[in-house]
mmCIF file of C-alpha atoms in Angstrom:
data_model
loop_
_atom_site.group_PDB
_atom_site.id
_atom_site.type_symbol
_atom_site.label_atom_id
_atom_site.label_comp_id
_atom_site.label_asym_id
_atom_site.label_seq_id
_atom_site.Cartn_x
_atom_site.Cartn_y
_atom_site.Cartn_z
ATOM 1 C CA MET A 2 -5.606 28.723 -18.589
ATOM 2 C CA THR A 3 -3.622 28.188 -15.384
ATOM 3 C CA PHE A 4 -4.122 25.492 -12.781
ATOM 4 C CA GLN A 5 -3.355 25.457 -9.070
ATOM 5 C CA LYS A 6 -3.374 22.691 -6.497
ATOM 6 C CA PRO A 7 -6.733 22.242 -4.709
ATOM 7 C CA THR A 8 -7.249 24.124 -1.453
ATOM 8 C CA GLY A 9 -5.946 22.159 1.517
ATOM 9 C CA THR A 10 -3.405 20.128 -0.465
ATOM 10 C CA GLN A 11 0.321 20.534 -1.012
ATOM 11 C CA ASP A 12 3.050 19.628 -3.475
ATOM 12 C CA LEU A 13 5.982 17.808 -1.905
ATOM 13 C CA LEU A 14 8.923 18.945 -4.001
ATOM 14 C CA PRO A 15 12.443 17.532 -4.337
ATOM 15 C CA GLY A 16 14.504 18.788 -1.407
ATOM 16 C CA ASN A 17 11.477 18.486 0.894
ATOM 17 C CA VAL A 18 10.242 15.055 -0.068
ATOM 18 C CA GLU A 19 13.493 13.544 1.228
ATOM 19 C CA LYS A 20 12.483 14.686 4.726
ATOM 20 C CA TRP A 21 9.187 12.861 4.310
ATOM 21 C CA GLN A 22 11.032 9.773 3.163
ATOM 22 C CA ALA A 23 13.189 9.924 6.303
ATOM 23 C CA VAL A 24 10.107 9.979 8.555
ATOM 24 C CA GLU A 25 8.504 7.133 6.594
ATOM 25 C CA GLU A 26 11.720 5.111 6.767
ATOM 26 C CA LYS A 27 11.760 5.564 10.547
ATOM 27 C CA ALA A 28 8.113 4.443 10.694
ATOM 28 C CA ARG A 29 8.869 1.295 8.715
ATOM 29 C CA GLU A 30 12.035 0.557 10.668
ATOM 30 C CA ILE A 31 10.394 0.837 14.084
ATOM 31 C CA SER A 32 7.408 -1.185 12.832
ATOM 32 C CA ARG A 33 9.812 -3.992 11.987
ATOM 33 C CA ARG A 34 11.282 -3.867 15.485
ATOM 34 C CA PHE A 35 7.825 -4.046 17.078
ATOM 35 C CA ASN A 36 6.818 -6.831 14.622
ATOM 36 C CA TYR A 37 4.091 -4.944 12.717
ATOM 37 C CA ARG A 38 3.591 -5.713 9.024
ATOM 38 C CA GLU A 39 2.472 -3.249 6.362
ATOM 39 C CA ILE A 40 -1.053 -3.215 4.940
ATOM 40 C CA ARG A 41 -2.271 -1.060 2.042
ATOM 41 C CA THR A 42 -6.003 -0.500 1.689
ATOM 42 C CA PRO A 43 -8.004 1.457 -0.933
ATOM 43 C CA MET A 44 -8.173 5.236 -0.660
ATOM 44 C CA PHE A 45 -11.965 5.070 -1.043
ATOM 45 C CA GLU A 46 -14.503 2.711 0.499
ATOM 46 C CA GLN A 47 -18.265 2.330 0.759
ATOM 47 C CA THR A 48 -19.613 5.316 2.668
ATOM 48 C CA ASN A 49 -21.453 3.150 5.159
ATOM 49 C CA LEU A 50 -18.158 1.652 6.348
ATOM 50 C CA PHE A 51 -17.204 5.010 7.862
ATOM 51 C CA VAL A 52 -20.738 5.819 9.058
ATOM 52 C CA ARG A 53 -20.865 2.559 11.011
ATOM 53 C CA GLY A 54 -17.195 2.388 11.923
ATOM 54 C CA VAL A 55 -16.397 5.996 12.817
ATOM 55 C CA GLY A 56 -19.837 6.974 14.135
ATOM 56 C CA GLU A 57 -22.805 8.919 12.788
ATOM 57 C CA THR A 58 -22.507 11.723 15.344
ATOM 58 C CA THR A 59 -18.813 12.436 14.841
ATOM 59 C CA ASP A 60 -17.577 15.594 13.122
ATOM 60 C CA VAL A 61 -15.832 13.378 10.576
ATOM 61 C CA VAL A 62 -19.074 11.781 9.364
ATOM 62 C CA GLU A 63 -21.373 14.775 9.859
ATOM 63 C CA LYS A 64 -19.190 17.470 8.277
ATOM 64 C CA GLU A 65 -15.873 16.379 6.839
ATOM 65 C CA MET A 66 -16.159 13.382 4.511
ATOM 66 C CA TYR A 67 -15.484 13.584 0.782
ATOM 67 C CA THR A 68 -18.438 11.520 -0.427
ATOM 68 C CA PHE A 69 -19.469 10.907 -4.036
ATOM 69 C CA GLU A 70 -21.735 8.662 -6.077
ATOM 70 C CA ASP A 71 -19.927 6.443 -8.548
ATOM 71 C CA LYS A 72 -21.212 5.407 -11.979
ATOM 72 C CA GLY A 73 -22.938 2.410 -10.413
ATOM 73 C CA LYS A 74 -24.981 4.762 -8.179
ATOM 74 C CA ARG A 75 -23.055 3.559 -5.111
ATOM 75 C CA SER A 76 -22.129 6.015 -2.356
ATOM 76 C CA MET A 77 -18.332 6.031 -1.914
ATOM 77 C CA THR A 78 -16.095 8.082 0.377
ATOM 78 C CA LEU A 79 -12.416 8.993 0.316
ATOM 79 C CA ARG A 80 -11.035 7.535 3.539
ATOM 80 C CA PRO A 81 -11.045 10.116 6.363
ATOM 81 C CA GLU A 82 -9.029 7.861 8.707
ATOM 82 C CA GLY A 83 -7.201 4.545 8.551
ATOM 83 C CA THR A 84 -8.725 2.202 11.109
ATOM 84 C CA ALA A 85 -12.096 1.444 9.490
ATOM 85 C CA GLY A 86 -10.492 0.349 6.207
ATOM 86 C CA VAL A 87 -7.949 -1.834 7.987
ATOM 87 C CA VAL A 88 -10.706 -3.483 10.037
ATOM 88 C CA ARG A 89 -12.732 -4.060 6.859
ATOM 89 C CA SER A 90 -9.718 -5.734 5.249
ATOM 90 C CA TYR A 91 -9.029 -7.761 8.408
ATOM 91 C CA VAL A 92 -12.602 -9.119 8.281
ATOM 92 C CA GLU A 93 -12.892 -9.557 4.500
ATOM 93 C CA ASN A 94 -9.575 -11.393 4.214
ATOM 94 C CA LYS A 95 -10.194 -13.463 7.366
ATOM 95 C CA LEU A 96 -6.924 -12.412 8.976
ATOM 96 C CA TYR A 97 -8.519 -13.353 12.294
ATOM 97 C CA GLY A 98 -7.786 -16.969 11.346
ATOM 98 C CA GLU A 99 -4.086 -16.490 12.052
ATOM 99 C CA PRO A 100 -2.850 -18.278 15.208
ATOM 100 C CA ASP A 101 -0.939 -15.219 16.468
ATOM 101 C CA LEU A 102 -1.931 -11.605 16.928
ATOM 102 C CA THR A 103 -2.449 -9.660 13.717
ATOM 103 C CA LYS A 104 -0.228 -6.575 13.949
ATOM 104 C CA LEU A 105 -0.413 -4.162 11.009
ATOM 105 C CA TYR A 106 0.802 -0.694 10.050
ATOM 106 C CA TYR A 107 -0.108 1.727 7.272
ATOM 107 C CA ILE A 108 1.250 4.949 5.794
ATOM 108 C CA GLY A 109 -0.792 6.999 3.358
ATOM 109 C CA PRO A 110 -3.095 9.903 2.516
ATOM 110 C CA MET A 111 -6.449 10.562 4.201
ATOM 111 C CA PHE A 112 -9.089 13.132 3.240
ATOM 112 C CA ARG A 113 -11.286 15.456 5.295
ATOM 113 C CA TYR A 114 -13.097 18.571 4.157
ATOM 114 C CA GLU A 115 -12.184 21.108 6.813
ATOM 115 C CA ARG A 116 -10.718 24.593 7.020
ATOM 116 C CA PRO A 117 -7.015 24.326 6.152
ATOM 117 C CA GLN A 118 -4.589 25.623 8.787
ATOM 118 C CA ALA A 119 -1.144 24.846 10.128
ATOM 119 C CA GLY A 120 -0.810 21.089 10.481
ATOM 120 C CA ARG A 121 -4.292 20.455 9.103
ATOM 121 C CA GLN A 122 -4.911 19.777 5.409
ATOM 122 C CA ARG A 123 -7.791 18.395 3.370
ATOM 123 C CA GLN A 124 -5.460 15.762 2.005
ATOM 124 C CA PHE A 125 -3.231 14.761 4.883
ATOM 125 C CA HIS A 126 -1.039 11.787 5.670
ATOM 126 C CA GLN A 127 -1.054 9.365 8.560
ATOM 127 C CA PHE A 128 1.166 6.672 9.941
ATOM 128 C CA GLY A 129 -0.841 4.231 12.015
ATOM 129 C CA ILE A 130 -0.773 0.792 13.568
ATOM 130 C CA GLU A 131 -3.522 -1.683 14.472
ATOM 131 C CA ALA A 132 -3.240 -4.837 16.608
ATOM 132 C CA PHE A 133 -6.029 -7.424 16.702
ATOM 133 C CA GLY A 134 -6.735 -10.471 18.805
ATOM 134 C CA ALA A 135 -5.881 -9.679 22.436
ATOM 135 C CA VAL A 136 -7.396 -7.638 25.242
ATOM 136 C CA ASP A 137 -4.215 -7.832 27.341
ATOM 137 C CA PRO A 138 -3.447 -4.366 28.825
ATOM 138 C CA ALA A 139 0.229 -5.046 28.090
ATOM 139 C CA LEU A 140 -0.686 -4.714 24.401
ATOM 140 C CA ASP A 141 -2.273 -1.317 25.087
ATOM 141 C CA ALA A 142 0.975 -0.238 26.721
ATOM 142 C CA GLU A 143 3.006 -1.592 23.780
ATOM 143 C CA VAL A 144 0.981 0.439 21.295
ATOM 144 C CA ILE A 145 1.380 3.609 23.378
ATOM 145 C CA ALA A 146 5.111 2.946 23.816
ATOM 146 C CA PHE A 147 5.463 2.389 20.057
ATOM 147 C CA GLY A 148 4.073 5.842 19.236
ATOM 148 C CA TYR A 149 6.088 7.459 22.015
ATOM 149 C CA GLN A 150 9.314 5.849 20.803
ATOM 150 C CA PHE A 151 8.609 6.825 17.184
ATOM 151 C CA CYS A 152 8.327 10.486 18.190
ATOM 152 C CA ARG A 153 11.402 10.321 20.401
ATOM 153 C CA GLU A 154 13.581 8.666 17.735
ATOM 154 C CA LEU A 155 12.651 11.380 15.252
ATOM 155 C CA GLY A 156 14.208 13.773 17.756
ATOM 156 C CA LEU A 157 11.017 15.587 18.760
ATOM 157 C CA LYS A 158 11.404 17.577 21.969
ATOM 158 C CA GLY A 159 8.790 17.776 24.712
ATOM 159 C CA VAL A 160 6.950 14.612 23.718
ATOM 160 C CA LYS A 161 4.074 13.924 26.106
ATOM 161 C CA VAL A 162 1.586 11.101 26.424
ATOM 162 C CA GLU A 163 -1.914 11.601 27.847
ATOM 163 C CA ILE A 164 -4.017 8.563 28.683
ATOM 164 C CA ASN A 165 -7.514 7.862 29.933
ATOM 165 C CA SER A 166 -10.024 5.052 30.167
ATOM 166 C CA VAL A 167 -13.404 5.500 28.512
ATOM 167 C CA GLY A 168 -14.491 2.231 30.103
ATOM 168 C CA ASN A 169 -16.520 -0.666 28.789
ATOM 169 C CA ALA A 170 -20.155 -0.415 27.687
ATOM 170 C CA ALA A 171 -21.507 -0.682 31.251
ATOM 171 C CA SER A 172 -19.141 1.994 32.576
ATOM 172 C CA ARG A 173 -19.977 4.380 29.739
ATOM 173 C CA ALA A 174 -23.711 3.910 30.286
ATOM 174 C CA ALA A 175 -23.320 4.880 33.952
ATOM 175 C CA TYR A 176 -21.082 7.820 33.102
ATOM 176 C CA ARG A 177 -23.386 8.984 30.329
ATOM 177 C CA GLN A 178 -26.179 9.518 32.846
ATOM 178 C CA HIS A 179 -23.922 11.402 35.262
ATOM 179 C CA LEU A 180 -22.685 13.596 32.419
ATOM 180 C CA VAL A 181 -26.181 14.352 31.119
ATOM 181 C CA ASP A 182 -27.252 15.325 34.652
ATOM 182 C CA PHE A 183 -24.331 17.767 34.710
ATOM 183 C CA LEU A 184 -24.909 19.189 31.204
ATOM 184 C CA LEU A 185 -28.661 19.764 31.223
ATOM 185 C CA PRO A 186 -28.620 22.672 33.735
ATOM 186 C CA ILE A 187 -25.974 24.503 31.637
ATOM 187 C CA LYS A 188 -27.386 23.496 28.251
ATOM 188 C CA ASP A 189 -28.431 27.042 27.281
ATOM 189 C CA THR A 190 -24.873 28.320 27.783
ATOM 190 C CA LEU A 191 -23.385 25.808 25.352
ATOM 191 C CA THR A 192 -22.929 26.089 21.604
ATOM 192 C CA LYS A 193 -25.713 24.790 19.349
ATOM 193 C CA GLU A 194 -23.478 21.898 18.361
ATOM 194 C CA SER A 195 -22.908 20.846 21.976
ATOM 195 C CA GLN A 196 -26.605 21.185 22.762
ATOM 196 C CA ALA A 197 -27.455 18.785 19.936
ATOM 197 C CA ARG A 198 -24.904 16.278 21.181
ATOM 198 C CA ILE A 199 -26.310 16.076 24.722
ATOM 199 C CA ASP A 200 -29.060 13.744 23.521
ATOM 200 C CA ARG A 201 -27.178 11.989 20.729
ATOM 201 C CA ASN A 202 -23.679 11.493 22.142
ATOM 202 C CA PRO A 203 -22.982 13.401 25.376
ATOM 203 C CA LEU A 204 -19.359 12.208 25.688
ATOM 204 C CA ARG A 205 -18.599 14.131 22.500
ATOM 205 C CA VAL A 206 -19.697 17.365 24.207
ATOM 206 C CA LEU A 207 -16.422 17.238 26.141
ATOM 207 C CA ASP A 208 -14.613 17.475 22.771
ATOM 208 C CA SER A 209 -16.018 20.945 22.127
ATOM 209 C CA LYS A 210 -13.198 23.471 21.900
ATOM 210 C CA ASP A 211 -15.621 26.385 22.349
ATOM 211 C CA ASP A 212 -17.163 25.138 25.600
ATOM 212 C CA GLN A 213 -14.126 23.980 27.559
ATOM 213 C CA ASP A 214 -14.533 26.769 30.133
ATOM 214 C CA LYS A 215 -17.949 25.346 31.105
ATOM 215 C CA PHE A 216 -16.721 21.885 32.102
ATOM 216 C CA GLY A 217 -14.782 22.705 35.266
ATOM 217 C CA GLY A 218 -17.171 20.746 37.479
ATOM 218 C CA ALA A 219 -17.910 17.940 35.020
ATOM 219 C CA PRO A 220 -17.889 14.417 36.487
ATOM 220 C CA SER A 221 -14.851 12.280 35.683
ATOM 221 C CA ILE A 222 -15.383 9.083 33.747
ATOM 222 C CA LEU A 223 -12.771 7.493 35.991
ATOM 223 C CA ASP A 224 -15.297 7.669 38.841
ATOM 224 C CA SER A 225 -17.753 5.562 36.797
ATOM 225 C CA LEU A 226 -15.393 2.738 35.842
ATOM 226 C CA ASP A 227 -16.484 -0.721 36.926
ATOM 227 C CA GLU A 228 -13.994 -3.207 38.383
ATOM 228 C CA GLU A 229 -13.105 -4.692 34.985
ATOM 229 C CA SER A 230 -12.369 -1.308 33.415
ATOM 230 C CA ARG A 231 -10.505 -0.012 36.453
ATOM 231 C CA THR A 232 -8.314 -3.106 36.667
ATOM 232 C CA HIS A 233 -7.500 -2.920 32.960
ATOM 233 C CA PHE A 234 -6.507 0.744 33.227
ATOM 234 C CA GLU A 235 -4.308 0.128 36.273
ATOM 235 C CA LYS A 236 -2.446 -2.632 34.424
ATOM 236 C CA VAL A 237 -1.916 -0.375 31.405
ATOM 237 C CA LYS A 238 -0.285 2.176 33.708
ATOM 238 C CA GLN A 239 1.825 -0.505 35.395
ATOM 239 C CA ASN A 240 3.177 -1.649 32.027
ATOM 240 C CA LEU A 241 3.942 1.909 30.933
ATOM 241 C CA ASP A 242 5.761 2.469 34.224
ATOM 242 C CA ALA A 243 7.769 -0.709 33.643
ATOM 243 C CA MET A 244 8.923 0.594 30.246
ATOM 244 C CA GLY A 245 9.729 4.040 31.591
ATOM 245 C CA VAL A 246 7.164 5.756 29.336
ATOM 246 C CA GLU A 247 6.128 8.999 31.011
ATOM 247 C CA TYR A 248 2.422 9.862 30.856
ATOM 248 C CA THR A 249 -0.290 11.906 32.507
ATOM 249 C CA VAL A 250 -3.897 10.853 33.090
ATOM 250 C CA ASN A 251 -6.409 13.211 31.466
ATOM 251 C CA PRO A 252 -9.960 12.275 32.557
ATOM 252 C CA ARG A 253 -11.520 14.448 29.819
ATOM 253 C CA LEU A 254 -9.706 12.705 26.983
ATOM 254 C CA VAL A 255 -12.418 10.845 25.056
ATOM 255 C CA ARG A 256 -11.076 11.080 21.456
ATOM 256 C CA GLY A 257 -13.266 12.148 18.553
ATOM 257 C CA LEU A 258 -14.413 8.780 17.188
ATOM 258 C CA ASP A 259 -17.169 6.559 18.528
ATOM 259 C CA TYR A 260 -15.470 3.178 18.412
ATOM 260 C CA TYR A 261 -13.134 3.572 21.404
ATOM 261 C CA THR A 262 -13.444 1.385 24.507
ATOM 262 C CA LEU A 263 -11.277 1.212 27.622
ATOM 263 C CA THR A 264 -7.893 2.818 26.830
ATOM 264 C CA ALA A 265 -7.686 6.141 24.967
ATOM 265 C CA PHE A 266 -4.506 8.165 24.511
ATOM 266 C CA GLU A 267 -2.884 11.067 22.669
ATOM 267 C CA PHE A 268 0.664 12.101 21.767
ATOM 268 C CA LYS A 269 1.627 15.758 22.115
ATOM 269 C CA ALA A 270 4.786 17.749 21.387
ATOM 270 C CA GLU A 271 6.030 21.312 21.679
ATOM 271 C CA GLY A 272 5.951 23.558 18.696
ATOM 272 C CA ILE A 273 2.592 24.121 17.023
ATOM 273 C CA GLY A 274 0.802 26.363 19.480
ATOM 274 C CA ALA A 275 -2.774 25.470 20.288
ATOM 275 C CA ILE A 276 -2.676 22.372 18.071
ATOM 276 C CA ASP A 277 -0.186 20.353 20.069
ATOM 277 C CA THR A 278 -1.737 16.904 19.495
ATOM 278 C CA ILE A 279 0.160 15.014 16.798
ATOM 279 C CA GLY A 280 -1.721 11.730 17.061
ATOM 280 C CA GLY A 281 -3.614 9.376 19.249
ATOM 281 C CA GLY A 282 -5.717 6.274 19.414
ATOM 282 C CA GLY A 283 -7.187 3.687 21.703
ATOM 283 C CA ARG A 284 -8.807 0.324 22.094
ATOM 284 C CA TYR A 285 -11.877 -0.608 20.010
ATOM 285 C CA ASN A 286 -13.086 -3.990 21.214
ATOM 286 C CA GLY A 287 -16.461 -3.869 19.460
ATOM 287 C CA LEU A 288 -15.487 -2.505 16.052
ATOM 288 C CA VAL A 289 -14.570 -5.770 14.319
ATOM 289 C CA GLY A 290 -17.960 -7.238 15.237
ATOM 290 C CA GLU A 291 -19.741 -4.025 14.224
ATOM 291 C CA LEU A 292 -18.210 -4.324 10.741
ATOM 292 C CA GLY A 293 -19.273 -7.926 10.250
ATOM 293 C CA GLY A 294 -16.411 -9.905 11.726
ATOM 294 C CA PRO A 295 -16.044 -12.120 14.802
ATOM 295 C CA ASP A 296 -15.837 -10.538 18.239
ATOM 296 C CA GLN A 297 -12.114 -9.742 18.077
ATOM 297 C CA PRO A 298 -10.595 -6.947 20.204
ATOM 298 C CA GLY A 299 -8.377 -4.317 18.613
ATOM 299 C CA ILE A 300 -6.210 -1.327 19.474
ATOM 300 C CA GLY A 301 -4.222 1.184 17.443
ATOM 301 C CA PHE A 302 -3.187 4.764 16.789
ATOM 302 C CA GLY A 303 -2.811 7.275 13.975
ATOM 303 C CA ILE A 304 -0.151 10.001 13.810
ATOM 304 C CA GLY A 305 -0.430 12.993 11.476
ATOM 305 C CA LEU A 306 2.697 13.340 9.364
ATOM 306 C CA GLU A 307 2.025 16.983 8.442
ATOM 307 C CA ARG A 308 2.062 17.807 12.134
ATOM 308 C CA ILE A 309 5.249 15.813 12.636
ATOM 309 C CA HIS A 310 6.992 17.853 9.929
ATOM 310 C CA LEU A 311 5.622 21.124 11.297
ATOM 311 C CA ILE A 312 7.111 20.365 14.718
ATOM 312 C CA LEU A 313 10.411 19.165 13.230
ATOM 313 C CA GLU A 314 10.707 22.468 11.382
ATOM 314 C CA HIS A 315 9.693 24.550 14.398
ATOM 315 C CA GLN A 316 12.171 22.753 16.653
ATOM 316 C CA GLY A 317 14.943 23.095 14.081
ATOM 317 C CA ILE A 318 15.439 19.347 13.687
ATOM 318 C CA GLN A 319 17.163 18.443 10.421
ATOM 319 C CA LEU A 320 16.306 15.127 8.807
ATOM 320 C CA ASN A 321 17.897 13.611 5.713
ATOM 321 C CA GLU A 322 17.977 16.013 2.819
ATOM 322 C CA ALA A 323 18.741 14.998 -0.776
ATOM 323 C CA LYS A 324 21.742 12.677 -0.752
ATOM 324 C CA PRO A 325 24.786 13.834 -2.730
ATOM 325 C CA LEU A 326 25.473 12.307 -6.115
ATOM 326 C CA ASP A 327 28.196 9.642 -6.182
ATOM 327 C CA VAL A 328 29.640 10.688 -9.520
ATOM 328 C CA TYR A 329 29.007 13.209 -12.297
ATOM 329 C CA MET A 330 30.363 12.197 -15.703
ATOM 330 C CA VAL A 331 31.762 14.762 -18.133
ATOM 331 C CA ALA A 332 32.150 13.861 -21.819
ATOM 332 C CA LEU A 333 34.398 15.875 -24.148
ATOM 333 C CA GLY A 334 33.791 14.997 -27.787
ATOM 334 C CA GLU A 335 31.360 12.766 -29.666
ATOM 335 C CA ALA A 336 33.276 9.515 -29.205
ATOM 336 C CA ALA A 337 33.471 10.183 -25.463
ATOM 337 C CA GLU A 338 29.706 10.800 -25.346
ATOM 338 C CA THR A 339 28.965 7.200 -26.323
ATOM 339 C CA GLU A 340 31.460 5.765 -23.849
ATOM 340 C CA VAL A 341 30.061 7.956 -21.048
ATOM 341 C CA THR A 342 26.577 6.621 -21.793
ATOM 342 C CA LYS A 343 27.951 3.084 -21.421
ATOM 343 C CA GLN A 344 29.901 3.846 -18.230
ATOM 344 C CA LEU A 345 27.007 5.780 -16.677
ATOM 345 C CA PHE A 346 24.700 2.773 -17.031
ATOM 346 C CA LYS A 347 27.351 0.420 -15.607
ATOM 347 C CA LEU A 348 27.709 2.662 -12.549
ATOM 348 C CA ARG A 349 23.967 2.753 -11.975
ATOM 349 C CA GLN A 350 23.764 -1.026 -12.344
ATOM 350 C CA ALA A 351 26.482 -1.298 -9.679
ATOM 351 C CA GLY A 352 24.388 0.777 -7.250
ATOM 352 C CA PHE A 353 25.949 4.215 -7.626
ATOM 353 C CA SER A 354 23.958 7.412 -8.150
ATOM 354 C CA ALA A 355 25.324 8.972 -11.308
ATOM 355 C CA GLU A 356 24.462 11.766 -13.744
ATOM 356 C CA ARG A 357 25.749 13.407 -16.936
ATOM 357 C CA ASP A 358 25.044 16.453 -19.083
ATOM 358 C CA TYR A 359 22.296 16.265 -21.715
ATOM 359 C CA LEU A 360 22.281 19.956 -22.684
ATOM 360 C CA GLY A 361 25.463 20.125 -24.772
ATOM 361 C CA ARG A 362 27.187 22.420 -22.277
ATOM 362 C CA LYS A 363 30.906 23.122 -22.140
ATOM 363 C CA MET A 364 33.141 21.558 -19.491
ATOM 364 C CA LYS A 365 33.031 24.562 -17.122
ATOM 365 C CA ALA A 366 29.203 24.510 -17.052
ATOM 366 C CA GLN A 367 29.209 20.747 -16.500
ATOM 367 C CA MET A 368 31.564 21.108 -13.524
ATOM 368 C CA LYS A 369 29.198 23.707 -12.021
ATOM 369 C CA SER A 370 26.382 21.210 -12.463
ATOM 370 C CA ALA A 371 28.433 18.613 -10.573
ATOM 371 C CA ASP A 372 28.799 21.130 -7.725
ATOM 372 C CA ARG A 373 25.050 21.769 -7.614
ATOM 373 C CA PHE A 374 24.449 18.020 -7.298
ATOM 374 C CA LYS A 375 27.116 17.913 -4.536
ATOM 375 C CA ALA A 376 28.811 15.078 -6.429
ATOM 376 C CA ARG A 377 31.493 13.192 -4.518
ATOM 377 C CA TYR A 378 33.471 12.600 -7.728
ATOM 378 C CA THR A 379 33.580 13.957 -11.242
ATOM 379 C CA ALA A 380 34.700 11.531 -13.967
ATOM 380 C CA ILE A 381 36.062 13.380 -17.030
ATOM 381 C CA LEU A 382 36.474 11.562 -20.340
ATOM 382 C CA GLY A 383 38.191 13.251 -23.278
ATOM 383 C CA GLU A 384 39.405 11.816 -26.604
ATOM 384 C CA ASP A 385 42.993 11.301 -25.317
ATOM 385 C CA GLU A 386 41.814 9.398 -22.243
ATOM 386 C CA LEU A 387 39.432 7.359 -24.370
ATOM 387 C CA ALA A 388 42.231 6.351 -26.745
ATOM 388 C CA GLN A 389 44.209 5.011 -23.777
ATOM 389 C CA GLY A 390 41.188 3.319 -22.160
ATOM 390 C CA GLU A 391 41.386 5.652 -19.156
ATOM 391 C CA ILE A 392 39.248 8.312 -17.424
ATOM 392 C CA ALA A 393 40.163 11.192 -15.097
ATOM 393 C CA LEU A 394 38.566 10.883 -11.646
ATOM 394 C CA LYS A 395 38.399 14.021 -9.465
ATOM 395 C CA ASN A 396 37.572 14.017 -5.746
ATOM 396 C CA MET A 397 35.333 17.075 -5.429
ATOM 397 C CA GLU A 398 36.013 17.530 -1.709
ATOM 398 C CA THR A 399 39.826 17.402 -1.797
ATOM 399 C CA GLY A 400 40.384 18.488 -5.411
ATOM 400 C CA GLU A 401 42.686 15.483 -5.944
ATOM 401 C CA GLN A 402 42.576 14.123 -9.507
ATOM 402 C CA ARG A 403 43.951 10.822 -10.786
ATOM 403 C CA THR A 404 43.619 8.660 -13.869
ATOM 404 C CA VAL A 405 42.050 5.198 -13.672
ATOM 405 C CA LYS A 406 41.323 2.474 -16.205
ATOM 406 C CA LEU A 407 37.821 2.651 -17.715
ATOM 407 C CA ASP A 408 37.162 -1.014 -16.956
ATOM 408 C CA GLN A 409 38.109 -0.418 -13.298
ATOM 409 C CA LEU A 410 35.959 2.697 -12.689
ATOM 410 C CA VAL A 411 33.315 0.821 -10.685
ATOM 411 C CA GLU A 412 35.959 -0.757 -8.428
ATOM 412 C CA GLU A 413 37.739 2.570 -7.948
ATOM 413 C CA LEU A 414 34.541 4.289 -6.821
ATOM 414 C CA GLY A 415 33.627 1.394 -4.519
#
């Protein structure tokens, strides 16, 4: 019987996983600079958390969630996105009691049952940040600038930011009516899915990829913003301008989840054809209260790491590959074998990456192995060297070979 990985998943193999580590290291490093701390939440939660947090009428909840009943007859769901779980943890652990803003980041797998394609998997990975406790538009701009800078420092070319305001509750109510008035006369020309959304969640109709050609005359939500929403959006733009973050305003950008208020945004980059969005997010001022916490505002984003790697590959950007080995140790004879075991462990304790042969191969084969590992040095120990307390050390780049004392090997390599 043979087994294969499930559809929509992938194996990250040595040689490739180092590239993922490089992206994750950049995410952690820039999070430190922006003063965000890591949070790790469970990969599955109560199903109702996502129904309430993400929204009943979203594609995620209606079509894509991996939901199961556990042995206690409870409905559980593999997390389809990161924000709801972070908000749940923020409320449950009373992080809102901190005197300063709570600024968090996460890196990990998410799960959605959808048709696998380039940059879209059923198990995919996201890097995201969430900031709680302030409604200041400068924080919105910081979050957008964070994602923009992350993409730029990875070396991505053609990075673009699109922003919009979806307004507060009053603005959305006014816009909803204008949008419904526009959609009803063309309802019969829309897909069945869009027709169903007109009554349930008309803003989501604008998300339809199949009906985009019908929305040329659709009203802009920007025309329905009240003074509070308009002022907030203008200040977000002012702060982005101050930081030199280039952006365009896209009035149709509403994002696919129900919890967004005021600012919404997406990051795009060249290289993956029609799917050029690599991440996005927005403000969600009512979500903490909706999930049982105090009325604390929040804002964040999620960036798809599969899409990041797809663009890096397409644009020919090389990240860290497997690092070369510091030293490969060659033992000639049984007595040397024991000493090599001792020296190998000492080198690893001292912080060096080191390897030896475990297959009983001759010296020529071991030297080839050192080449495959791209070892900086090869340390060769034979019976004569052992008797004199010495070891031969060869620089694999220059070919230079010298003899050093066994008890000084660590210092010589340092």
